[in-house]
Amino acid sequence: VDSQVVANAPARLLVSGMGDALATYFEAKACQDSNATSCAGGTITTAAITLARACYDTLIEEGLKAKLAVENNAVTDAVEKIIEANTLLSGMGFESGGLAGAHAIHNGLTAIKECHHLYHGEKVAFGTLTQLVLENADEDLLDEVLGFCNDVGLPTTFAELGIEKVDKAALMEAATLAAAPTDTCGNEPVEITPQKVYDAMIAADAIGRYYK
């Protein structure tokens, strides 16, 4: 990767990459907990979950610094580390770890026209928050994830996704797509139904608004 090309590009692109990478550890952990098959077709190894965790830790430690640097077209150590997290650690982490709720919810959100302007990683970030609600993650973890998203500018509410007025039917359609047996929400270690995904999205939005 040419780091200067990344630094010269709009910062939103790097941040979107961080949104995609944010899901890596949580999805790999969900697959590990449910004994799901990895994207590579095997069981999840210690190496895979370790790389996925390193991806998450790097985002938390370096993400804001990297965003501020690329907003000024600067290449710093933080930028280099985020490029590695977004590209290598996330890539290997998801391939050898697996996908779960976050990416399935992203796929569901593609059915909502108000979300069509968003980048992949921006929708995945909200999917990650929704996945954590599905798993009833503890408050300290939610605090850390929401703090990160708010710091770098990733969406955590319906309004930030472009959904100004919630259409229950449209949101239920998205939840139904996310919960489809052909998608990856079934890799979650909790029961998944369209209603549970819908409720988790509603709750994720409420939590996101609370943290604002």
PDB file of N, CA and C in Angstrom, residues 12 14 30 35-36 43 67 81 106-107 118 126 129 135 141 156 163 173 184:
ATOM      1  N   ARG A  12     -12.597  10.295   4.808  1.00  0.00           N
ATOM      2  CA  ARG A  12     -13.777   9.432   4.960  1.00  0.00           C
ATOM      3  C   ARG A  12     -13.499   8.009   4.475  1.00  0.00           C
ATOM      4  N   LEU A  14     -10.582   6.308   4.629  1.00  0.00           N
ATOM      5  CA  LEU A  14      -9.841   5.589   5.671  1.00  0.00           C
ATOM      6  C   LEU A  14     -10.764   5.260   6.836  1.00  0.00           C
ATOM      7  N   ALA A  30     -17.737 -14.138  17.649  1.00  0.00           N
ATOM      8  CA  ALA A  30     -19.056 -14.765  17.562  1.00  0.00           C
ATOM      9  C   ALA A  30     -18.958 -16.126  16.889  1.00  0.00           C
ATOM     10  N   ASN A  35     -18.912 -21.917  17.251  1.00  0.00           N
ATOM     11  CA  ASN A  35     -18.234 -22.994  16.525  1.00  0.00           C
ATOM     12  C   ASN A  35     -18.615 -23.006  15.049  1.00  0.00           C
ATOM     13  N   ALA A  36     -18.740 -21.811  14.481  1.00  0.00           N
ATOM     14  CA  ALA A  36     -19.099 -21.688  13.075  1.00  0.00           C
ATOM     15  C   ALA A  36     -17.879 -21.922  12.185  1.00  0.00           C
ATOM     16  N   THR A  43     -12.077 -24.462  10.855  1.00  0.00           N
ATOM     17  CA  THR A  43     -12.369 -23.979  12.203  1.00  0.00           C
ATOM     18  C   THR A  43     -11.452 -22.802  12.524  1.00  0.00           C
ATOM     19  N   LYS A  67      -6.915   9.434  11.621  1.00  0.00           N
ATOM     20  CA  LYS A  67      -7.900  10.273  10.923  1.00  0.00           C
ATOM     21  C   LYS A  67      -7.436  11.722  10.867  1.00  0.00           C
ATOM     22  N   LYS A  81      -0.152   2.198  10.935  1.00  0.00           N
ATOM     23  CA  LYS A  81      -0.746   1.114  11.724  1.00  0.00           C
ATOM     24  C   LYS A  81      -2.206   0.883  11.349  1.00  0.00           C
ATOM     25  N   HIS A 106     -25.315  -5.092   7.709  1.00  0.00           N
ATOM     26  CA  HIS A 106     -24.933  -4.236   6.576  1.00  0.00           C
ATOM     27  C   HIS A 106     -25.727  -4.621   5.333  1.00  0.00           C
ATOM     28  N   ASN A 107     -25.781  -5.912   5.051  1.00  0.00           N
ATOM     29  CA  ASN A 107     -26.479  -6.372   3.849  1.00  0.00           C
ATOM     30  C   ASN A 107     -27.959  -6.015   3.908  1.00  0.00           C
ATOM     31  N   LEU A 118     -24.138   5.666   1.642  1.00  0.00           N
ATOM     32  CA  LEU A 118     -23.110   5.302   2.620  1.00  0.00           C
ATOM     33  C   LEU A 118     -22.081   4.356   2.020  1.00  0.00           C
ATOM     34  N   PHE A 126     -22.479   0.483  12.020  1.00  0.00           N
ATOM     35  CA  PHE A 126     -23.776   0.399  12.697  1.00  0.00           C
ATOM     36  C   PHE A 126     -24.175  -1.058  12.887  1.00  0.00           C
ATOM     37  N   LEU A 129     -22.488  -2.291  16.050  1.00  0.00           N
ATOM     38  CA  LEU A 129     -23.200  -1.856  17.252  1.00  0.00           C
ATOM     39  C   LEU A 129     -24.457  -2.707  17.452  1.00  0.00           C
ATOM     40  N   GLU A 135     -25.931  -9.439  21.260  1.00  0.00           N
ATOM     41  CA  GLU A 135     -25.153 -10.279  22.172  1.00  0.00           C
ATOM     42  C   GLU A 135     -25.200  -9.762  23.609  1.00  0.00           C
ATOM     43  N   LEU A 141     -17.794  -2.165  27.194  1.00  0.00           N
ATOM     44  CA  LEU A 141     -17.454  -2.409  25.798  1.00  0.00           C
ATOM     45  C   LEU A 141     -18.240  -1.477  24.879  1.00  0.00           C
ATOM     46  N   THR A 156     -23.643   5.950  14.278  1.00  0.00           N
ATOM     47  CA  THR A 156     -24.149   5.111  15.367  1.00  0.00           C
ATOM     48  C   THR A 156     -25.652   5.300  15.570  1.00  0.00           C
ATOM     49  N   ILE A 163     -31.417   7.998   7.804  1.00  0.00           N
ATOM     50  CA  ILE A 163     -32.810   7.642   8.080  1.00  0.00           C
ATOM     51  C   ILE A 163     -33.371   8.659   9.062  1.00  0.00           C
ATOM     52  N   GLU A 173     -37.920  -5.107   6.815  1.00  0.00           N
ATOM     53  CA  GLU A 173     -37.401  -5.757   5.604  1.00  0.00           C
ATOM     54  C   GLU A 173     -35.894  -5.942   5.709  1.00  0.00           C
ATOM     55  N   THR A 184     -25.039 -14.343   7.203  1.00  0.00           N
ATOM     56  CA  THR A 184     -24.110 -14.779   8.249  1.00  0.00           C
ATOM     57  C   THR A 184     -24.573 -14.517   9.672  1.00  0.00           C
TER      58      THR A 184
END
